[in-house]
Coordinates of C-alpha atoms and ligand atoms in Angstrom, one line a residue:
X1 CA 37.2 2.6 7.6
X2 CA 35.1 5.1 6.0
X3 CA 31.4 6.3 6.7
X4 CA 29.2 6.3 3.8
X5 CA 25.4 7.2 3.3
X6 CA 23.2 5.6 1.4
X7 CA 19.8 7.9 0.5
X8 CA 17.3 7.5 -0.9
X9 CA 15.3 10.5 -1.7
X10 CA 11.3 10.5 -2.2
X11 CA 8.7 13.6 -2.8
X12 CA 7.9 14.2 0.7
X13 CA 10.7 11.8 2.6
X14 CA 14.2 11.3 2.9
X15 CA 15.4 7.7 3.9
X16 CA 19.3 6.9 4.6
X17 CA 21.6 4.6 6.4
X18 CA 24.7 5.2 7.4
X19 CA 27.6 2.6 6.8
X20 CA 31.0 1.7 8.0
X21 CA 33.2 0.9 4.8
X22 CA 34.1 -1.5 3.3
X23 CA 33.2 -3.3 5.9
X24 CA 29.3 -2.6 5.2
X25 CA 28.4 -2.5 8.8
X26 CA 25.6 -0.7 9.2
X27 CA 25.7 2.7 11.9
X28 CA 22.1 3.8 11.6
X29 CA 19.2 4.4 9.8
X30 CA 16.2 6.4 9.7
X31 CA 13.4 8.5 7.7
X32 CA 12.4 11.8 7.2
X33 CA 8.5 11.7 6.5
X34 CA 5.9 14.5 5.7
X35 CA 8.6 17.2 4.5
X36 CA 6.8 20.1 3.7
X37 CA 4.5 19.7 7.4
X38 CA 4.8 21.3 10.2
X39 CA 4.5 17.9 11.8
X40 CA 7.0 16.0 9.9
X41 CA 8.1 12.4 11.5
X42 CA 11.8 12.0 12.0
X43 CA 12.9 8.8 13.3
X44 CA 16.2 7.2 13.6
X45 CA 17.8 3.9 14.9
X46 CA 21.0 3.2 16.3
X47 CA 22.8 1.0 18.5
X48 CA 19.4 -0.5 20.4
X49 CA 17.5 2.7 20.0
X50 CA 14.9 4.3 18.0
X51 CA 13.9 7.6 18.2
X52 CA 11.3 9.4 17.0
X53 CA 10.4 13.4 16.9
X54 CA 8.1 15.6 15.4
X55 CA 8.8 18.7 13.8
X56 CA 7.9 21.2 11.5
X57 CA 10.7 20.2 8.1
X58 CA 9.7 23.0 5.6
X59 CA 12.0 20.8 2.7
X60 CA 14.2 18.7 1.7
X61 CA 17.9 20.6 2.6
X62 CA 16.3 21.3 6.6
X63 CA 15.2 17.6 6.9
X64 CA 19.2 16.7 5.4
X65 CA 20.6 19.0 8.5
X66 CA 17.9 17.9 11.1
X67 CA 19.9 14.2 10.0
X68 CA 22.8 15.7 10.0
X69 CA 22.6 17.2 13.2
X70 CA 20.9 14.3 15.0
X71 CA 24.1 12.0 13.5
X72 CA 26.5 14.4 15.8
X73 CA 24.0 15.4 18.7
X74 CA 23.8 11.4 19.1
X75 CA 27.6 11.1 18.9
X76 CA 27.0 9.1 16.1
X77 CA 29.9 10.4 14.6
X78 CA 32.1 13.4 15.8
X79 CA 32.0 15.5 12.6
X80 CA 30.2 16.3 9.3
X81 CA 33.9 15.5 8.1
X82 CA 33.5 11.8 8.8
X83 CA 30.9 11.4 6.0
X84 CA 33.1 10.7 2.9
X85 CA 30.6 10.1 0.4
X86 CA 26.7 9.8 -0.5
X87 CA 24.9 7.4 -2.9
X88 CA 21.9 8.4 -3.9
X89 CA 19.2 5.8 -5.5
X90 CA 18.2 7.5 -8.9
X91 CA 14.1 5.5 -9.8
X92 CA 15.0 6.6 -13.8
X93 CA 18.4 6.8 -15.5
X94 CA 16.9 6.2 -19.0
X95 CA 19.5 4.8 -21.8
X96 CA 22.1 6.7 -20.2
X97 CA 22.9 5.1 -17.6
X98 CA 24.2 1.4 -17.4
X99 CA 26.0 1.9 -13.9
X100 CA 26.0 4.1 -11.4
X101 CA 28.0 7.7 -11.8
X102 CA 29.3 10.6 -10.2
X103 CA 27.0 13.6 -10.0
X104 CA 28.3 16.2 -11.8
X105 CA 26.6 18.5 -14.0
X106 CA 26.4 16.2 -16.9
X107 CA 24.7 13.4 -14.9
X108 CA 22.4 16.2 -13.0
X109 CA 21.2 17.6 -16.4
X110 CA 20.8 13.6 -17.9
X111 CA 18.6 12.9 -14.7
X112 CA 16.5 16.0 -15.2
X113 CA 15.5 15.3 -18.8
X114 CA 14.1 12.2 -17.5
X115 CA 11.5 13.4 -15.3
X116 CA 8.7 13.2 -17.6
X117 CA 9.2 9.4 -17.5
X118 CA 9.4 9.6 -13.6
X119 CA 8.0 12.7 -12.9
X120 CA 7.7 12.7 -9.0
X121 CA 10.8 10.6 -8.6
X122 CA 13.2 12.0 -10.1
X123 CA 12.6 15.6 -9.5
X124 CA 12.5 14.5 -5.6
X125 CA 16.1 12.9 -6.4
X126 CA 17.5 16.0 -8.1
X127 CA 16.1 17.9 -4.6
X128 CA 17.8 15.2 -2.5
X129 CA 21.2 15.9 -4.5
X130 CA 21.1 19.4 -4.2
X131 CA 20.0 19.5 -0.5
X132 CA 23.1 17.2 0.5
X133 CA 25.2 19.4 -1.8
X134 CA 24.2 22.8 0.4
X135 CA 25.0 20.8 3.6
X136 CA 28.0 18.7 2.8
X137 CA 29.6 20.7 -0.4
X138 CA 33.0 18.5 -0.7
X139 CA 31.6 15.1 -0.2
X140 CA 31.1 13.6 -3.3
X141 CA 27.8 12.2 -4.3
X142 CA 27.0 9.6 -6.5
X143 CA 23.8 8.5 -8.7
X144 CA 23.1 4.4 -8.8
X145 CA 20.1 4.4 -11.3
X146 CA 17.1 1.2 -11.0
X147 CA 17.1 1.1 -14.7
X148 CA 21.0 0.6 -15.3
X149 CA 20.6 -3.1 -14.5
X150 CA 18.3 -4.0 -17.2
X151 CA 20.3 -1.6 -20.1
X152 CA 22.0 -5.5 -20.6
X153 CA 18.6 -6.0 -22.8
X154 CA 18.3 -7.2 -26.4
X155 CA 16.4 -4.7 -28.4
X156 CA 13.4 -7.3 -28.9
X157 CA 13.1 -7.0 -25.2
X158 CA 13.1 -3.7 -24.5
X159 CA 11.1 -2.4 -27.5
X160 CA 7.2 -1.5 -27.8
X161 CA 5.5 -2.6 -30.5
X162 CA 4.6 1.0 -31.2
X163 CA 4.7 3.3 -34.0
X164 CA 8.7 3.8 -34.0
X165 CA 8.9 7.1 -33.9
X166 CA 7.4 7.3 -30.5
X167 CA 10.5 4.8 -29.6
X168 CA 12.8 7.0 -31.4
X169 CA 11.7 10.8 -30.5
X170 CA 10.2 10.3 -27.1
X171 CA 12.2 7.0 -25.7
X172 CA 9.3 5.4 -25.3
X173 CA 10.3 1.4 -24.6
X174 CA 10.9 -0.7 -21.5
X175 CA 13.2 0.2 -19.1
X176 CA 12.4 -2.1 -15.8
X177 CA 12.6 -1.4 -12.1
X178 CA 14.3 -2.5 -8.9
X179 CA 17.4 -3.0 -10.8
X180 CA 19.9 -2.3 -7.9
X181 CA 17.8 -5.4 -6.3
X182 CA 17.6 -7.8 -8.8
X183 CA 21.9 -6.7 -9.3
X184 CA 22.0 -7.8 -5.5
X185 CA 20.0 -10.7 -5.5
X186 CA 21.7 -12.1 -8.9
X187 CA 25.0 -11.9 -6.8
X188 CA 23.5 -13.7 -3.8
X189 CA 21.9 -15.9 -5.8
X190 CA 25.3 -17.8 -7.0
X191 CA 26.3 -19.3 -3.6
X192 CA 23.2 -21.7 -4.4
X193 CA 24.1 -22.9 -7.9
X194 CA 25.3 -26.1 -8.4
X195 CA 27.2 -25.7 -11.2
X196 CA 28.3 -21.6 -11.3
X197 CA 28.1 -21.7 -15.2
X198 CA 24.3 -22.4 -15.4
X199 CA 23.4 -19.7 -13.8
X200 CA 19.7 -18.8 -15.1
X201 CA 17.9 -17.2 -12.6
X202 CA 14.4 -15.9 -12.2
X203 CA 14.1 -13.4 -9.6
X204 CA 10.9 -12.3 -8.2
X205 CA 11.2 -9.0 -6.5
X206 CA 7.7 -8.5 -5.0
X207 CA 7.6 -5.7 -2.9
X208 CA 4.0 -3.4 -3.1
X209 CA 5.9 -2.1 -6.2
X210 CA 7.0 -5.5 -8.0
X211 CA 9.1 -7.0 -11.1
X212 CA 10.6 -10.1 -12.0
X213 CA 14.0 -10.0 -14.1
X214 CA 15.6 -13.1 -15.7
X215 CA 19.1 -13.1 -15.7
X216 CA 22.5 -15.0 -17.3
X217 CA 25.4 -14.8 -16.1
X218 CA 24.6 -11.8 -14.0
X219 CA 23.7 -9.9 -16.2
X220 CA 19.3 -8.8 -16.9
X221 CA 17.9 -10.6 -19.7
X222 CA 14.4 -9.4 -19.8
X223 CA 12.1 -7.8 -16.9
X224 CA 8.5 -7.5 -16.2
X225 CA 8.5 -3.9 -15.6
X226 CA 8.0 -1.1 -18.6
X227 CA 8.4 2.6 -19.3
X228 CA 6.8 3.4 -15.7
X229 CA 6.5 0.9 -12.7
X230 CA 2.8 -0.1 -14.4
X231 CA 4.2 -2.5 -16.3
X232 CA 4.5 -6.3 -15.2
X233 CA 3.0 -8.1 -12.8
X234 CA -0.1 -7.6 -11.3
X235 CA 0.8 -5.6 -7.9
X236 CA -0.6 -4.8 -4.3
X237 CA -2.8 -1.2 -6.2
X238 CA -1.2 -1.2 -10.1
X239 CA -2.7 -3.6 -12.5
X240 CA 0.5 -4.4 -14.7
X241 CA 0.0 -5.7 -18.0
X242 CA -3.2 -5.9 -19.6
X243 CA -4.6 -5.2 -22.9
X244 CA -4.1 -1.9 -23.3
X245 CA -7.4 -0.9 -25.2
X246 CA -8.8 -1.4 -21.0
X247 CA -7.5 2.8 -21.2
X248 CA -9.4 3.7 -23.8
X249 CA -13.0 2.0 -23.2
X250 CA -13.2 2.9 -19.6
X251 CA -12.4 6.8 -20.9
X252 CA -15.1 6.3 -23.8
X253 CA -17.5 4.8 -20.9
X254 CA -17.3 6.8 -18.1
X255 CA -16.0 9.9 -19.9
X256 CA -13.2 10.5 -16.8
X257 CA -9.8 12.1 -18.3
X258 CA -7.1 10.1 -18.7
X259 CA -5.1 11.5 -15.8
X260 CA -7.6 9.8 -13.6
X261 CA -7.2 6.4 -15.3
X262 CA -4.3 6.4 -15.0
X263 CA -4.1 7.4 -11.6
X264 CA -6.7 4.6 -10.9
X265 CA -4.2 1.9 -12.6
X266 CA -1.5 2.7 -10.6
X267 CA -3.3 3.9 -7.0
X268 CA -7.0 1.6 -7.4
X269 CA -5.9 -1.9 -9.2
X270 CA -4.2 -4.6 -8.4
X271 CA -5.1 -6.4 -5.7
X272 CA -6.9 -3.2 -3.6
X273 CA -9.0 -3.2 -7.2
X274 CA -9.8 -6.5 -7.3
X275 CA -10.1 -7.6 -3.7
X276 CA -12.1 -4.1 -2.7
X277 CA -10.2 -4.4 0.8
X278 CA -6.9 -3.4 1.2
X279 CA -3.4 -2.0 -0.8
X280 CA -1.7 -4.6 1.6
X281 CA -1.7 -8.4 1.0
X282 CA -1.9 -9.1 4.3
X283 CA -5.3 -7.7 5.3
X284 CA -6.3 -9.7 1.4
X285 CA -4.7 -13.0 2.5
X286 CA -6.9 -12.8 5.8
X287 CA -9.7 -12.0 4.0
X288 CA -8.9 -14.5 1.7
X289 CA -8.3 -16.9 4.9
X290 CA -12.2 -15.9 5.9
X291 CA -13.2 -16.9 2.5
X292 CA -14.1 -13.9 1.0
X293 CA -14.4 -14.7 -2.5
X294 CA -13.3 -11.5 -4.5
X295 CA -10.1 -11.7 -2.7
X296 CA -9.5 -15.2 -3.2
X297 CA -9.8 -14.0 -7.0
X298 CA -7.2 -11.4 -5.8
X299 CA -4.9 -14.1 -5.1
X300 CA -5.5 -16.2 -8.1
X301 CA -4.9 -13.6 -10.4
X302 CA -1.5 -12.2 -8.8
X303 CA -0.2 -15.8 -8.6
X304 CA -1.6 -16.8 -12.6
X305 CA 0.3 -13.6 -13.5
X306 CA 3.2 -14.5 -11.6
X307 CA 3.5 -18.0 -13.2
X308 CA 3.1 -16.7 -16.5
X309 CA 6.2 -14.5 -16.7
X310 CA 7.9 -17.4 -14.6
X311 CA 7.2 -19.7 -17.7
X312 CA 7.6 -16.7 -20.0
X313 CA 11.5 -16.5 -18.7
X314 CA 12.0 -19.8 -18.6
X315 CA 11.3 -20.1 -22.5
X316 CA 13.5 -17.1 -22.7
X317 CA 16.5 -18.1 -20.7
X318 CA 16.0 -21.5 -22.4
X319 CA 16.0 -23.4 -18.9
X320 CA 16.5 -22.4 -15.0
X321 CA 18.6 -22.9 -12.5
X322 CA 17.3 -21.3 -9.8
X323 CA 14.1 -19.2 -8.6
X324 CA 14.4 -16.7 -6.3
X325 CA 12.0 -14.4 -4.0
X326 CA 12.5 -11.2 -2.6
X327 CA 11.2 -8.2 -1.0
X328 CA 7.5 -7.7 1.2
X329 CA 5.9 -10.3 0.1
X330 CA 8.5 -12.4 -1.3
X331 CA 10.1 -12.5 1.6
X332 CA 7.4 -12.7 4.3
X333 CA 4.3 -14.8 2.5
X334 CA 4.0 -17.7 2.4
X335 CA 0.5 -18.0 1.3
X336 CA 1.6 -15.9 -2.0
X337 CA 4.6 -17.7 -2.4
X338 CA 2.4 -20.9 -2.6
X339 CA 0.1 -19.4 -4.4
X340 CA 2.6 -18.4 -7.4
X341 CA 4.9 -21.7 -6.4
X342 CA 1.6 -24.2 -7.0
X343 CA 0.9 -22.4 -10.5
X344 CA 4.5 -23.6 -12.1
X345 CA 4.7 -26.6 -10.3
X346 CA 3.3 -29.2 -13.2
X347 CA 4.8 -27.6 -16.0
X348 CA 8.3 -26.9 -14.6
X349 CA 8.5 -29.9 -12.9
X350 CA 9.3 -27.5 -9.3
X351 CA 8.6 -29.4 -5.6
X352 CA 8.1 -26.6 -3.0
X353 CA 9.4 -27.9 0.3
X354 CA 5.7 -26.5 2.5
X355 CA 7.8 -27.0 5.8
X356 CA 10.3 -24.9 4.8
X357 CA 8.6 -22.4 3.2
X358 CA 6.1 -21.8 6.3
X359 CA 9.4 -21.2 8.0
X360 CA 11.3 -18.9 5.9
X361 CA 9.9 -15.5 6.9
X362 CA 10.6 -12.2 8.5
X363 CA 14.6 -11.7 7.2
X364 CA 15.2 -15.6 7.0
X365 CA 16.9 -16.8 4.0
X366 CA 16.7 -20.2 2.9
X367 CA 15.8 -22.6 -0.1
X368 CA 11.9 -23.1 -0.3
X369 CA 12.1 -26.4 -2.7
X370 CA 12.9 -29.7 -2.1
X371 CA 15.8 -32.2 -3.5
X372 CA 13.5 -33.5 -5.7
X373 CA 12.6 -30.0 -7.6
X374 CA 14.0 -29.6 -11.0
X375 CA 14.6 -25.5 -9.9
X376 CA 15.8 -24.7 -7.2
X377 CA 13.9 -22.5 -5.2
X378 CA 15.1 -19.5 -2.5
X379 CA 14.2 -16.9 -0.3
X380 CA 17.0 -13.6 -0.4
X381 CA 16.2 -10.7 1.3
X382 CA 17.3 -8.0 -0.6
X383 CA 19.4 -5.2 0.3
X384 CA 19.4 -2.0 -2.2
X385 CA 20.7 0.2 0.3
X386 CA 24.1 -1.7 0.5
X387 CA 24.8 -2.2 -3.1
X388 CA 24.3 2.0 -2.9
X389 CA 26.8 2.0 -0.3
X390 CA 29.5 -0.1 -2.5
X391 CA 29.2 1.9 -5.4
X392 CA 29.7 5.1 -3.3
X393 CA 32.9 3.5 -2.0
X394 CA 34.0 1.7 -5.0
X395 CA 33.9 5.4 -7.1
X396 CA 34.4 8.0 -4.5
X397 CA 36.9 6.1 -2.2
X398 CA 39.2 3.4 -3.5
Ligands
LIG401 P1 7.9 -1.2 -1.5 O1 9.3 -1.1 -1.2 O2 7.5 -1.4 -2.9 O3 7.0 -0.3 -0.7 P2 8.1 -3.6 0.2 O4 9.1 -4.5 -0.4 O5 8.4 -2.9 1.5 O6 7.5 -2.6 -0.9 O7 6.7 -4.5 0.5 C1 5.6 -4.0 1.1 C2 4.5 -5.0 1.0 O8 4.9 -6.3 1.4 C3 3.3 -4.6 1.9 O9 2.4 -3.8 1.2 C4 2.7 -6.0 2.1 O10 1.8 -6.3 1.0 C5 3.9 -7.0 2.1 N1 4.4 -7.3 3.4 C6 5.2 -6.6 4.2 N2 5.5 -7.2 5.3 C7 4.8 -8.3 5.3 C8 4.7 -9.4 6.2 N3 5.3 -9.4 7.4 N4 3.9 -10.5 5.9 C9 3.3 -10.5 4.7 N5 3.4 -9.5 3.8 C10 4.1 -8.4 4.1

C-alpha cells in the first residue's frame, strides 16, 4: 500500500486528495482557497471530520506545507516519507501530450510554452509543480494533461477552418477539455453495454465548465470543446459556439476592447447572460420553476445546444450505444437532464425513464432510460481525481 496525492493546482487554490494505492481508497481531501490573502480558507476532511482554518497563505509552496503539515499534525500519516508520489492535473498539454508524463525538465518547459493557450491555468500548474518540488524534493511528480484524451482526433476534427498558417505557426485548432473525465467515464461506461464491441458513447460532462466527447472504443472521437474552454456547448457564464462575427459587431458597436468581450463570453454568457439571474443553474431552474421567462429561454437554449451536438455525434459515430451524464449538473438535475433528454427524444428514437431520472441525483448512479429506448441512457459520477491517482501509481510506482 502506497499514499498518493492527487492535486490539482488553480491561480489562487490548491485542491488534493490523498489516496491509499492501488487500492484507491481515499485518506482525505481538502482545499487551499484565497492564496495570496491573509485570510486564506484551509479546510480538510478525514475520517468523519472537516476542518476548516483561516490563515494568512502568502503562495502557493506555504499553502503545500500548511497541507503537509496538517497531514502529520492530524496523524494522518506519520511522515512526509509516506507520500510516494504526486499527480498533478495539467488544464493544457497542447499536441504534446497524449498521456500523462513524468515532470522533468522536458515536460516542465512543454507545459510552459503553452500558457498563452491557458494562460492562468497552466502558469498556476507550473507554481503547483514547483511548490511540491521545494517541500517533497524526491517524490516524483507526474503531469496527467485534459487535452491528452482527445489527441485520438482525426485532423477534420480538430482543425479550424482558418487561414492555415495560424494552425501551423501558432497551434491554433481544437484541443477539448475534461479529458481525464470523459477517459474515466468511457471506462465506466462499458459495464452498461450490451454488446462490449459497440461501444459508441456520447458523454455529456456538464459541470459549470462543460463538454461532450463522442467516443469508440475508448478512445475520443470528436469533442465540443475548442482552443480554450469557450468552445462547445452553451455553459452556466461562457456562450460556446456561436457565429463568430458576434466578436466583432459588439466591438464595432459598443467600441469596448476585445479583452472585455472576451471576458464577457467566458464570465457574462451563458446562462447568467441569458437568464440575467445567476452563474448557477440552480437559482435559473427556480426561476425558471416561477416562470420567469428569460430563464425559461435559458433553459431552452442550453438543452437545443445540447441536443444538437448529441445528434451531431451520433452522425459522426454513425450510431450510439449509450448516452451518458456527468458532472454538476449532469449528475444532480434532473430538470436539465429533461430538458436536453426531451430535445433528442423523436429523432433518436430515446425513452427517458422520468421515475428514475427524478431519482438519480446527488452521487447516485444509475440508467435514466427505459427498456424501450433505442440508447441507453446513464448517470456516472465522474471521478478525475482518481484517474490522477492511477497514473501517479501506474508511472511512479509499479
Ligand atoms: P466545475 O468543476 O466546472 O466548477 P461542477 O461539475 O462542480 O463544475 O458543477 C458545478 C455546477 O453544477 C454548479 O454551478 C451548478 O450549476 C450545478 N450543480 C451543482 N450541484 C448541483 C445540485 N445539487 N443540483 C443542481 N445543480 C447542481
Amino acid at each position: 500500500m502506497k499514499k498518493v496525492m492527487a492535486v490539482n493546482c488553480g491561480s489562487s487554490s490548491v485542491k488534493f486528495k490523498l489516496y491509499e494505492m492501488p487500492e484507491e481508497t481515499v485518506i482525505c481531501s481538502g482545499i487551499v482557497e484565497r492564496i495570496g490573502h491573509d485570510d486564506a480558507i484551509f479546510t480538510i476532511k478525514y475520517e468523519d471530520k472537516k476542518d476548516t482554518v483561516i490563515i494568512p497563505v502568502k503562495d502557493h509552496a506555504v499553502a503545500v506545507e500548511n497541507v503537509l503539515n496538517a497531514l502529520i499534525e492530524k496523524s494522518i500519516i506519520k511522515s512526509l516519507d509516506d507520500i510516494k508520489a504526486v499527480g498533478h492535473r495539467v488544464v493544457q498539454g497542447g499536441a504534446y501530450f497524449d498521456k500523462s508524463e513524468p515532470w522533468n525538465d522536458d515536460t516542465y518547459s512543454k507545459v510552459e510554452s503553452l500558457i498563452p493557450l491557458a494562460p492562468l491555468h497552466n502558469k498556476a500548474h507550473l507554481v503547483g509543480y514547483n511548490a511540491f518540488k521545494k517541500v517533497l524534493p524526491n517524490v516524483p511528480q507526474i503531469a496527467v494533461f485534459d487535452t491528452a484524451f482527445h489527441q485520438s482526433m482525426d485532423a477534420e476534427d480538430y482543425t479550424f477552418p482558418i487561414p492555415y498558417e495560424y494552425t501551423e505557426k501558432y497551434q491554433i485548432r481544437r484541443y477539448g477539455a475534461h479529458g481525464t473525465s470523459h477517459k474515466y467515464l468511457s471506462q465506466e461506461g462499458r459495464k452498461y453495454l450490451e454488446n462490449p464491441e459497440n461501444d459508441r458513447m456520447i458523454i455529456c460532462h456538464l459541470g459549470s465548465g462543460a463538454s461532450i466527447t463522442a467516443t469508440r472504443h475508448g478512445k475520443c472521437v470528436a469533442t465540443s470543446m475548442g482552443l480554450t474552454p469557450l468552445g462547445g456547448i452553451m455553459m452556466n457564464t461562457r456562450t460556446g459556439d456561436m457565429d463568430p462575427s458576434v466578436f466583432y459587431q459588439i466591438q464595432a458597436m459598443t467600441g469596448k476592447g476585445y479583452e472585455e468581450i472576451f471576458q464577457e463570453m467566458n464570465k457574462k454568457s451563458g446562462l447568467l447572460g441569458v437568464s440575467g439571474i445567476s452563474n448557477d443553474s440552480r437559482d435559473v431552474e427556480n426561476a425558471a420553476k416561477n416562470g420567469d421567462p428569460r430563464a425559461i429561454l435559458a433553459i431552452k437554449l442550453w438543452a437545443r445546444r445540447i441536443a444538437d451536438y448529441i445528434g451531431q455525434y451520433y452522425v459522426r459515430l454513425g450510431g450510439c450505444d449509450l448516452i451518458i451524464f456527468s458532472a454538476g449538473i449532469g449528475e444532480n438535475s434532473s430538470e436539465f437532464r429533461e430538458a436536453a433528454i426531451k430535445n433528442i427524444e423523436e429523432a433518436l428514437n430515446v425513452r427517458l425513464d422520468e421515475e428514475a431520472n427524478k431519482n438519480t441525483n446527488r452521487g447516485k448512479e444509475g440508467i435514466i432510460s427505459l427498456p424501450s429506448s433505442k440508447i441507453k441512457i446513464v448517470v456516472i459520477p465522474t471521478d478525475e481525481e482518481v484517474m490522477i491517482a492511477r497514473d501517479a501509481y501506474d508511472i511512479c510506482l509499479k
